[in-house]
XYZ file of C-alpha atoms in Angstrom:
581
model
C 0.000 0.000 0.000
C 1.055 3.502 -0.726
C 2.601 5.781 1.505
C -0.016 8.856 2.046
C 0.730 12.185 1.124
C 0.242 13.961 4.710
C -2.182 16.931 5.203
C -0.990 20.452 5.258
C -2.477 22.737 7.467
C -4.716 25.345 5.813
C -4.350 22.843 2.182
C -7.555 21.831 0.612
C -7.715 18.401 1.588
C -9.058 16.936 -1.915
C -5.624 17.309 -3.432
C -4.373 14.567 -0.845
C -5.132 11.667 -3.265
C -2.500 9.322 -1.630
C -4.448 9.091 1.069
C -7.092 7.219 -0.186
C -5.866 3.885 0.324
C -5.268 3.807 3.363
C -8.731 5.645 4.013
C -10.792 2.955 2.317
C -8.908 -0.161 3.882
C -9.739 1.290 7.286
C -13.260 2.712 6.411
C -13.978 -1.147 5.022
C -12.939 -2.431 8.333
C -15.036 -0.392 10.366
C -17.986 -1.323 8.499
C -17.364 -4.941 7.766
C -15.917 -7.926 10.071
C -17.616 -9.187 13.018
C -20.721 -8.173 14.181
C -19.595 -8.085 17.866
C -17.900 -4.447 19.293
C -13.939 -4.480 17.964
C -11.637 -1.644 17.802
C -9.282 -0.055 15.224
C -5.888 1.431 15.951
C -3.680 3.998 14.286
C -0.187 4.089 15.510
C 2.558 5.915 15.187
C 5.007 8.689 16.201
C 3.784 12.054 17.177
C 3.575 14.337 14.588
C 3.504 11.527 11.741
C 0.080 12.444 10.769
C -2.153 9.741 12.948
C -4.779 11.890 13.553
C -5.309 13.311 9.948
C -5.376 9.961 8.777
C -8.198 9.206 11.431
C -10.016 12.306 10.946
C -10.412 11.745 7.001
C -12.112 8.375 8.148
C -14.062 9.292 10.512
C -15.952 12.343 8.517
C -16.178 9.842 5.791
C -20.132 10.170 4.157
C -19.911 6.217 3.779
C -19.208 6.157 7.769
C -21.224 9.252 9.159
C -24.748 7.186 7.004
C -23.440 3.847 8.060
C -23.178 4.389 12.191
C -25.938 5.857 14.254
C -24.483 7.667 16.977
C -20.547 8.871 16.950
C -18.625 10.648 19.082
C -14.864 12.234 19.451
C -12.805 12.240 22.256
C -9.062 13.864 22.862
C -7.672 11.677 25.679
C -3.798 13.411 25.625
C -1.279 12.420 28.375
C -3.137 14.429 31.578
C -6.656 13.847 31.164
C -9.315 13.838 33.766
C -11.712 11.085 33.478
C -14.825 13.015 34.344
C -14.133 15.926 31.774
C -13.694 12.576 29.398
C -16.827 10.860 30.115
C -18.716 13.809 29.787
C -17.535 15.353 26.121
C -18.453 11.894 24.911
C -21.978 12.188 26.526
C -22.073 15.514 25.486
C -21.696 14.146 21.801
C -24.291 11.385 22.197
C -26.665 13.305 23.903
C -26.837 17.276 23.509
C -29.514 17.288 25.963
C -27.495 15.629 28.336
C -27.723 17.594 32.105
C -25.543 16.778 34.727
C -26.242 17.189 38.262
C -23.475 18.464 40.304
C -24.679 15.906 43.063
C -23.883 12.957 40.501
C -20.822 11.107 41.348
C -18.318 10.153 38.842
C -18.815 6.342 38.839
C -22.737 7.189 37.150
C -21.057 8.654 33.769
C -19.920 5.171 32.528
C -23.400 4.024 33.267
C -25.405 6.837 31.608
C -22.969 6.197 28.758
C -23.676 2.744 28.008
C -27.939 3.873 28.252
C -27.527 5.822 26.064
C -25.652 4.240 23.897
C -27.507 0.647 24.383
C -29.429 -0.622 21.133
C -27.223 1.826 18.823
C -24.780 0.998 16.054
C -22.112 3.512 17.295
C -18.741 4.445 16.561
C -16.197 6.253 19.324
C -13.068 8.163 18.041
C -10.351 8.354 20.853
C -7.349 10.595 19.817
C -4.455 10.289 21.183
C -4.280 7.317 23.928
C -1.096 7.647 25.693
C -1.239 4.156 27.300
C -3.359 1.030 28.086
C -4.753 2.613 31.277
C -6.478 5.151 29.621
C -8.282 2.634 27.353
C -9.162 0.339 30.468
C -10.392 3.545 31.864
C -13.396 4.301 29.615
C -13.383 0.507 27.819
C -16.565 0.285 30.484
C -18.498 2.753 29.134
C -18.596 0.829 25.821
C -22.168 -2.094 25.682
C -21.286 -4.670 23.258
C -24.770 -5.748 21.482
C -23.544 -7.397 18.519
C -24.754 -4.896 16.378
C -21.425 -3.617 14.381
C -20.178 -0.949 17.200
C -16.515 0.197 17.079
C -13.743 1.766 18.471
C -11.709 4.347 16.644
C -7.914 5.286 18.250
C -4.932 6.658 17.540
C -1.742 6.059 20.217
C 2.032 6.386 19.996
C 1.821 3.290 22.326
C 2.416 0.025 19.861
C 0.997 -1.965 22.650
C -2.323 -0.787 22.050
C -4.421 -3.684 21.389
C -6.645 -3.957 18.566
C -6.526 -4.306 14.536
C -3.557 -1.916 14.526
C -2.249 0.037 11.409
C 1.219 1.371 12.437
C 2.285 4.351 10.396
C 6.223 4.631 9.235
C 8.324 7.896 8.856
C 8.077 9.049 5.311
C 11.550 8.613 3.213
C 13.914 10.607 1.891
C 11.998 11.542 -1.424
C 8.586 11.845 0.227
C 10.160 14.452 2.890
C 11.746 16.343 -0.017
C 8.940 16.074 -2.068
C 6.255 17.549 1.122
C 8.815 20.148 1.611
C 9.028 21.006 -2.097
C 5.174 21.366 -2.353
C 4.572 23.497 0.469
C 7.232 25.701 0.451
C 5.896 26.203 -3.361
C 2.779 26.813 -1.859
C 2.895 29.282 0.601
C 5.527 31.495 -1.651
C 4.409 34.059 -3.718
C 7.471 34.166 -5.999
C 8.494 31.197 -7.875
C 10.147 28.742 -6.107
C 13.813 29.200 -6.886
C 15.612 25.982 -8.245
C 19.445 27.143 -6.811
C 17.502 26.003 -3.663
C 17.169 22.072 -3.929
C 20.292 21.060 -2.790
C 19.717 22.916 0.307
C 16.163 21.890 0.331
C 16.776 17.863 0.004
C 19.240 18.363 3.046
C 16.626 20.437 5.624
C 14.102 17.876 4.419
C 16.559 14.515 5.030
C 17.254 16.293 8.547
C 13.552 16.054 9.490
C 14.067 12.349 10.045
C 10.564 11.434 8.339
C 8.649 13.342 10.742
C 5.712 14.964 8.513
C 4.836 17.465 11.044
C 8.524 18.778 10.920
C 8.408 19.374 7.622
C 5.309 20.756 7.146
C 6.415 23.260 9.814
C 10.133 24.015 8.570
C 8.390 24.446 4.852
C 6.457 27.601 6.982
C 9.934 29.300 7.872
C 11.778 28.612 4.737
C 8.606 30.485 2.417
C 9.937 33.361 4.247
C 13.454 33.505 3.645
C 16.039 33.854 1.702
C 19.089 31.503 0.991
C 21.014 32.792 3.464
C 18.163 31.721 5.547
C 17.987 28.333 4.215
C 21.630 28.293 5.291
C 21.093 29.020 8.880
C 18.094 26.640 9.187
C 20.460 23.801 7.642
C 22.829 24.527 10.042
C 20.521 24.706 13.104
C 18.938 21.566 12.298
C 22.310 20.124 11.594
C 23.759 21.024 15.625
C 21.168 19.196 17.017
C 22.532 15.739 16.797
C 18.609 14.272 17.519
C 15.331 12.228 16.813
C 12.160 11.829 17.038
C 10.112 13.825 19.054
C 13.176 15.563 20.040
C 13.877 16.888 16.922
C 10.077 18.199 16.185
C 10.875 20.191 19.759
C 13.776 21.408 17.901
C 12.012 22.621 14.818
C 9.157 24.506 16.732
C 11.754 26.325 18.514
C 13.104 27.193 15.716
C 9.600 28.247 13.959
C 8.772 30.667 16.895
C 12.230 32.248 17.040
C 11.693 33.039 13.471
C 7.986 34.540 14.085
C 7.841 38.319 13.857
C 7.655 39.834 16.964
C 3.680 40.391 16.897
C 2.994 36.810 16.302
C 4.371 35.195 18.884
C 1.900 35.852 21.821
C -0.880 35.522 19.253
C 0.751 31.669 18.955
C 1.157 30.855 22.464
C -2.201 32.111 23.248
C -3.458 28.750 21.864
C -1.651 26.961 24.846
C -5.023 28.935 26.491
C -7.298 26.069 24.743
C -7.433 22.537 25.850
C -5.874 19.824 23.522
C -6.948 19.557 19.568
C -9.728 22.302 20.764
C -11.510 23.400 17.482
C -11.497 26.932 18.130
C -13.660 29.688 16.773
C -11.771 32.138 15.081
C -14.035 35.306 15.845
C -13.759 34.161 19.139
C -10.041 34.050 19.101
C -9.761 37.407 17.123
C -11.633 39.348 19.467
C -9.550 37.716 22.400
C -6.582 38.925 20.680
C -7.974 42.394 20.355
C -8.891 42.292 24.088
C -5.579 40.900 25.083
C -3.400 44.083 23.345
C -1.578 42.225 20.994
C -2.908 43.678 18.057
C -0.695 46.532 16.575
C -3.310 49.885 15.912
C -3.206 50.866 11.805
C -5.144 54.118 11.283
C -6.353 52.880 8.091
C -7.657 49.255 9.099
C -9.757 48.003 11.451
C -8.764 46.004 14.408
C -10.775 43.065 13.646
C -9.053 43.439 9.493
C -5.589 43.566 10.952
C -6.058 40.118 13.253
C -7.190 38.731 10.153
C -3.790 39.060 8.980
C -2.330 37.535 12.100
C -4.454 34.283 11.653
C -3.656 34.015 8.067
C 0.042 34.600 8.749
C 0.187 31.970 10.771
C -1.681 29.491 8.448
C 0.569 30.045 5.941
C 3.535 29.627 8.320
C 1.465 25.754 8.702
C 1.773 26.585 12.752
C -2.206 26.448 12.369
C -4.387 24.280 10.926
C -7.700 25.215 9.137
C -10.673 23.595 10.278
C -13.696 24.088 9.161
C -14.521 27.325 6.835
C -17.029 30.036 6.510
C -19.970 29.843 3.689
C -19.199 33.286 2.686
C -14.780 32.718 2.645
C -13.166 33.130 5.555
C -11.723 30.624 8.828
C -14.925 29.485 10.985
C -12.256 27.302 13.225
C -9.032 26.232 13.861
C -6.411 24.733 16.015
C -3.186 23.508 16.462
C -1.311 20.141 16.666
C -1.005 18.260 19.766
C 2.897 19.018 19.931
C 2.734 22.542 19.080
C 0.156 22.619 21.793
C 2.325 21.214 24.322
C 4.981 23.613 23.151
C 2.996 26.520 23.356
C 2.156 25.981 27.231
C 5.346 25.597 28.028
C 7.064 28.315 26.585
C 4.349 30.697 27.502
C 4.832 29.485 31.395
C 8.657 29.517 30.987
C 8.407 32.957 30.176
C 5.440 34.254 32.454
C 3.055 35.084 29.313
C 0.701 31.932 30.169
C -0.069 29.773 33.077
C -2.295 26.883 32.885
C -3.237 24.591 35.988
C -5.739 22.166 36.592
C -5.166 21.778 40.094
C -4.269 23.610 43.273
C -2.539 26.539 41.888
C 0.655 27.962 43.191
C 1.981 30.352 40.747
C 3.677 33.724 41.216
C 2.430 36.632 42.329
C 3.180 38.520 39.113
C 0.714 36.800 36.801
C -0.834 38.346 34.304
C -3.156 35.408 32.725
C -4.599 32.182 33.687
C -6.142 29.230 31.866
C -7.746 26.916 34.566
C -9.677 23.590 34.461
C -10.694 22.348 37.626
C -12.594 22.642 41.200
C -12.626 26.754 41.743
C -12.032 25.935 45.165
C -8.395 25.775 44.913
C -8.735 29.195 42.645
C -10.443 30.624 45.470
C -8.033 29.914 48.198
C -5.515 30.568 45.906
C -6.123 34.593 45.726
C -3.334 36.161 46.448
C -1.556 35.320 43.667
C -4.807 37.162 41.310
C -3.876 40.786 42.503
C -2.021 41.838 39.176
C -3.846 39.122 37.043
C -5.440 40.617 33.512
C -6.644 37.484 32.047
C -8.400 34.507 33.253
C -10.272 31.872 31.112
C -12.013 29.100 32.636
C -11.995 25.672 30.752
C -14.112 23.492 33.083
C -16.806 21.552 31.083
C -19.031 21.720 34.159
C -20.159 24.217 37.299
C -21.302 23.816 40.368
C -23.425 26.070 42.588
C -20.726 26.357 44.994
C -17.764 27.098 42.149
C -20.008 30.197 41.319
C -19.401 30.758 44.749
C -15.860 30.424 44.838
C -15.711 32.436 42.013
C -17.887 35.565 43.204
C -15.910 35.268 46.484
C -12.704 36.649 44.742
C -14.091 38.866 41.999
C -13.089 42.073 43.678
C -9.613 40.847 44.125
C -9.161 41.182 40.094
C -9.313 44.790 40.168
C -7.299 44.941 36.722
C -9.152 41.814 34.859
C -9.442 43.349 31.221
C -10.492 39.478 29.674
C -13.048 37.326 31.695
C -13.838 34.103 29.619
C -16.571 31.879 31.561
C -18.214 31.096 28.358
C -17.605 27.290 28.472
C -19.478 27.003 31.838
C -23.112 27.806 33.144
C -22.686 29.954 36.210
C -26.566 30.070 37.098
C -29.610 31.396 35.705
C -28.939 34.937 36.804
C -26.024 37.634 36.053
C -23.932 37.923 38.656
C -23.773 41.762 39.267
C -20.353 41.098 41.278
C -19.391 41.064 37.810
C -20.104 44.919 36.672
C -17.461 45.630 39.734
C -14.074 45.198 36.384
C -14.292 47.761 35.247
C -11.565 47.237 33.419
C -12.925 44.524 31.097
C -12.559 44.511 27.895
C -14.134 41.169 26.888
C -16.472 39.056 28.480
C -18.055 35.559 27.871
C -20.660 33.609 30.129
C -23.073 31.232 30.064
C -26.479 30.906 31.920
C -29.358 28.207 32.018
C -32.808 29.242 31.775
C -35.402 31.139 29.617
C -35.215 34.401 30.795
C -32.231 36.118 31.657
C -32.246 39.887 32.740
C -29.188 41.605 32.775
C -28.493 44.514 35.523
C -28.972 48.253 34.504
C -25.078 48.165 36.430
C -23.463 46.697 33.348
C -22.646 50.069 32.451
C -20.313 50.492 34.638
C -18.120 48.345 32.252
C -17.211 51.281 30.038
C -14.295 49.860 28.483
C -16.063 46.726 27.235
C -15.446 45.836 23.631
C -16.659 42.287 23.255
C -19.462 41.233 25.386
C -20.590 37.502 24.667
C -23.657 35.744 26.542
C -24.817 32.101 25.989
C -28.526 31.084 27.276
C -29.178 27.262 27.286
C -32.245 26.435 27.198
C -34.364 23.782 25.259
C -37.298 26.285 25.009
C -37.478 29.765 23.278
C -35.014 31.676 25.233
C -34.982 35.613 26.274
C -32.047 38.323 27.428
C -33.473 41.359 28.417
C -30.638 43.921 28.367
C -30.935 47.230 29.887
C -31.456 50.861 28.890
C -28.033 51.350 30.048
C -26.655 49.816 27.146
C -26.419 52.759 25.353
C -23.945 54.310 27.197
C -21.085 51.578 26.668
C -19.808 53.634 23.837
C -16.846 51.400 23.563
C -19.207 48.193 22.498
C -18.080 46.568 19.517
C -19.370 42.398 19.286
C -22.239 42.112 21.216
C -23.981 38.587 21.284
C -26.445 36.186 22.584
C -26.536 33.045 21.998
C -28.957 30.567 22.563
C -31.657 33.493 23.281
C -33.042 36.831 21.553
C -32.326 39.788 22.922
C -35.016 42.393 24.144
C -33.767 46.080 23.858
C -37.065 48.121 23.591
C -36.726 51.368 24.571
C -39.983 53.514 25.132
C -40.439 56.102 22.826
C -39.197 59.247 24.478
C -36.216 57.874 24.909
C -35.112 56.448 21.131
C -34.083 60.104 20.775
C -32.506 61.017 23.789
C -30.452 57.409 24.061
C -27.130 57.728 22.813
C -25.411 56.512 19.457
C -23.107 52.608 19.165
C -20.876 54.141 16.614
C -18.442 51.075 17.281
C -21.005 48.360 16.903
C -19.624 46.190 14.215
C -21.478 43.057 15.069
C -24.461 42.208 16.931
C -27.093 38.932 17.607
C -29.658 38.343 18.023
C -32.080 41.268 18.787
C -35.519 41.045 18.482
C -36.680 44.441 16.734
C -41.026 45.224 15.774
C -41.641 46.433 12.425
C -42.622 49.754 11.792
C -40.672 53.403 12.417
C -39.644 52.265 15.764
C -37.380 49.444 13.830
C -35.642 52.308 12.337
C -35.097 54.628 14.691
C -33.727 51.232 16.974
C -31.163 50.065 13.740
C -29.698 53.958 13.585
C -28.457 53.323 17.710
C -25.468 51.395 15.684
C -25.066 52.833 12.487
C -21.834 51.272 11.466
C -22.746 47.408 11.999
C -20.884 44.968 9.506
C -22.615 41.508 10.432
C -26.358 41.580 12.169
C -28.766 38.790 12.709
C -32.578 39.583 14.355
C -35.700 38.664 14.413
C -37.952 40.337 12.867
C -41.770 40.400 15.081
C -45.226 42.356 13.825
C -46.554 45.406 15.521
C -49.309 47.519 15.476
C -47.823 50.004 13.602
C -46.323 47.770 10.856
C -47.440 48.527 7.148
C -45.406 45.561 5.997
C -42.194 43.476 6.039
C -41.171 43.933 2.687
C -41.208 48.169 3.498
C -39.325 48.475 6.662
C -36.908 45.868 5.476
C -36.176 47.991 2.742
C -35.524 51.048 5.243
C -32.237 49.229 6.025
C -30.327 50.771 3.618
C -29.262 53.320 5.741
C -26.539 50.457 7.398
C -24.033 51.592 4.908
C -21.107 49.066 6.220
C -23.490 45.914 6.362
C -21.449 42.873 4.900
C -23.534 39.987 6.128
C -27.473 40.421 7.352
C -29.417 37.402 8.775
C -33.071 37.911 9.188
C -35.495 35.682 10.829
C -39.363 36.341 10.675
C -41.765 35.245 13.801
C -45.268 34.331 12.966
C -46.828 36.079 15.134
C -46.120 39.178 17.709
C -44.440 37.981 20.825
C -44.980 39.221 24.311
């Protein structure tokens, strides 16, 4: 069988034809075979493409019409079982609630409900060892029905039908080098260069990754630069994972100056986390790093930054925007493990998932666990700027825990709760940062009011609120709204917002100039539509819904009075049947 031709980040993967062989033989195993629940290994070296090879399979059409339920799971080396258990729920059921009174032993149990009767088929990337499989192996039924497991491991003694994949040769290295190198140039790819070129590749010891991220530094030099990479890859007398370690090092050294905490900022995300790029841009924005152009927008110069880095193949394109553009992305497992570490060694970055201990200088936080140990850990939050919370579940008491401390983080410009549901109210502890910049949470319930206090955040740029609920959701936001002049994304999601204003006051209320993008207001047809739509004048990307009202003459009329949003690029509408109360 064929080598495969490994993906390139940000490449269009239809052009990776070599990979079709070893696609079907695995996608024909999966279907065919015993009746009775096996599993499928893909083994190999990190950073020799296991998990490209695995995701091509598993978004097969063939395999998403043939299984009922499936389900993806990133195990990496420190992985807490709970958090596990419950992103694979979370996949099988999206209605799944969990109580925080459950214990952890239930998971494995509600699993295997769920999942009893079903032709399913679980992805695990990137099983370090055999405990990790014994630990979730439980949650599995076997019902004879054609269920399997999907995994990829650097462990060869991972049991299973195993498909171990080699290091690429010496051709295949030059020729992956060759191609992306000619790829991400704009010039043509100078031919004076091969000889130098067949040497970097031969010195990336097979490792596809490593090539695919040395191709990124050499498009942007010359061959005085090719020179100096030789020769730095050359001095380190290495292997194997070693040597990938050695050629990110090199790829961030050779990252201009603004792209570097843009890049370790994805250390901030758990492990092969697809990651919303708005979200990331605006993060970006909020964290400083973007440099101010007089004739660009923020949000058009961070656009830059994320393409820069594609093309440097330190980020991989996931999934892409109808209209052109990067909907997600991440980053490989190694570069993520690089990222945290360098951004820790040099005080940009800490991450923790337990007790934390860290100095008293921090500036930002990523944390994953128990807010307990956050909370009793205070005194190290007094200079802190960021702090993003990862857990995939919260408890009564960890809003709490939280709230108990809020007024320590006097400077806190980036607050990112979003990933957790805090309650079903808005905490107004949390109109106390003044400082903020950007701020994400999430809330259960069908109504949600939000304090008139929010104003008090007048530096706010990005405000981003997430309602679940299974039932027609509402956000009332206050009159006060007006006044955060500084506003540019404002969104709800999972709920429409409510932001009537009485009459005598459309006039008097003052002007979003900033608003670029907003979702998902609720606005009644008629004048008072219009006079609402001219509070943010300069929006680029709206969605609404669109209700009837006693003074509406018709849709098609006040939709047409829109044209005054000169800067619109993208409008969604949605039109309710009937007036809502």
């Amino acid at each position: 069988m064929p080598r495969p031709m490994w993906n390139v980040p940000g490449r269009d993967h239809d052009r990776d034809h070599d990979f079709e062989p070893w696609v079907e033989v695995i996608i024909n195993q999966l279907k065919g075979g015993s009746m009775q629940l096996d599993m499928l290994s893909i083994v190999g070296m990190p950073g020799i493409g296991k998990t490209t090879l695995a995701q091509k399979v598993y978004h097969d059409p063939s395999v998403t019409s043939h299984f009922h339920v499936r389900a993806w799971c990133c195990i990496s080396q420190t992985y807490n079982k709970r958090d596990l258990l419950s992103e694979i729920l979370a996949c099988i059921d999206q209605k799944a609630q969990f109580s925080e009174t459950k214990e952890d032993d239930d998971l494995p149990d509600i699993i295997r409900k769920n999942l009893k009767g079903k032709k399913y088929l679980i992805f695990l990337d990137d099983v370090w060892d055999i405990e990790a499989w014994h630990t979730l192996k439980i949650s599995f039924p076997d019902d004879a029905n054609g269920s399997r497991i999907l995994l990829t491991s650097r462990d060869h003694e991972i049991t299973g039908n195993r498909h171990v994949v080699q290091l690429l040769t010496d051709d295949e290295s030059w020729e992956l080098l060759q191609t992306n190198v000619a790829n991400a140039r704009v010039e043509v790819y100078p031919p004076e260069l091969n000889v130098l070129g067949r040497k970097i590749a031969r010195n990336c010891k097979g490792l596809p990754l490593s090539i695919v991220i040395i191709s990124g530094i050499l498009a942007t030099l010359d061959q005085a630069g090719w020179v100096e990479v030789l020769n730095s890859l050359s001095s380190n007398i290495v292997c194997d994972t070693d040597q990938c370690k050695s050629i990110l090092e090199l790829s961030y050294i050779h990252l201009p100056d603004h792209l570097k905490p843009c890049l370790l900022y994805f250390g901030a995300f758990r492990e092969d986390q697809a990651i919303p790029t708005q979200r990331l841009k605006w993060l970006w924005i909020a964290e400083g790093f973007v440099q101010k152009n007089e004739s660009k927008s923020p949000e058009e110069i961070v656009e830059g930054y994320i393409t820069s880095l594609i093309k440097r193949s330190l980020v991989t394109v996931g999934k892409q925007r109808s209209l052109g553009g990067v909907k997600t992305c991440h980053i490989h497992d190694l570069l993520h493990v690089f990222c945290k570490g360098k951004a820790k060694d040099i005080n940009f970055l800490q991450l923790s998932k337990e007790a934390f201990d860290g100095p008293h200088h921090l500036r930002r936080l990523s944390y994953g666990s128990d807010l307990k140990y956050i909370a009793k850990s205070r005194i190290f939050f007094t200079r802190i700027r960021s702090l993003l919370l990862r857990c995939n579940y919260f408890s009564s008491k960890d809003t709490d825990y939280m709230l108990s401390f809020v007024f320590v983080l006097k400077l806190l410009r980036v607050l990112d709760l979003g990933n957790t549901e805090i309650g079903y109210t808005f905490p107004s502890e949390l109109c106390l940062l003044v400082h903020l910049r950007y701020l994400a949470v999430k809330f259960q319930g069908r109504k949600l009011k939000i304090p008139s206090s929010l104003a008090n955040l007048s530096n706010l740029e990005t405000l981003l609120l997430t309602v679940h609920c299974f039932d027609r959701a509402h956000c009332l936001l206050p009159d006060a709204l007006w006044n955060m002049q500084k506003l540019r994304h404002l969104h709800v999601y999972g709920a429409f917002i409510d932001i009537r204003l009485a009459n005598d006051s459309l006039d008097s209320s003052s002007t979003l100039y900033d608003l670029a993008t907003f979702s998902t207001p609720k606005f009644y047809l008629g004048q008072s539509m219009v006079q609402m739509m001219r509070k943010f004048p300069n929006v680029r990307e709206l969605k609404c819904r669109l209700l009837e009202s006693e003074e509406s003459t018709g849709e098609s009329n006040a939709i047409a009075e829109m044209g005054f949003l000169t800067q619109l690029e993208s409008l969604k509408l949605t039109l309710a049947d009937g007036v809502e109360e």
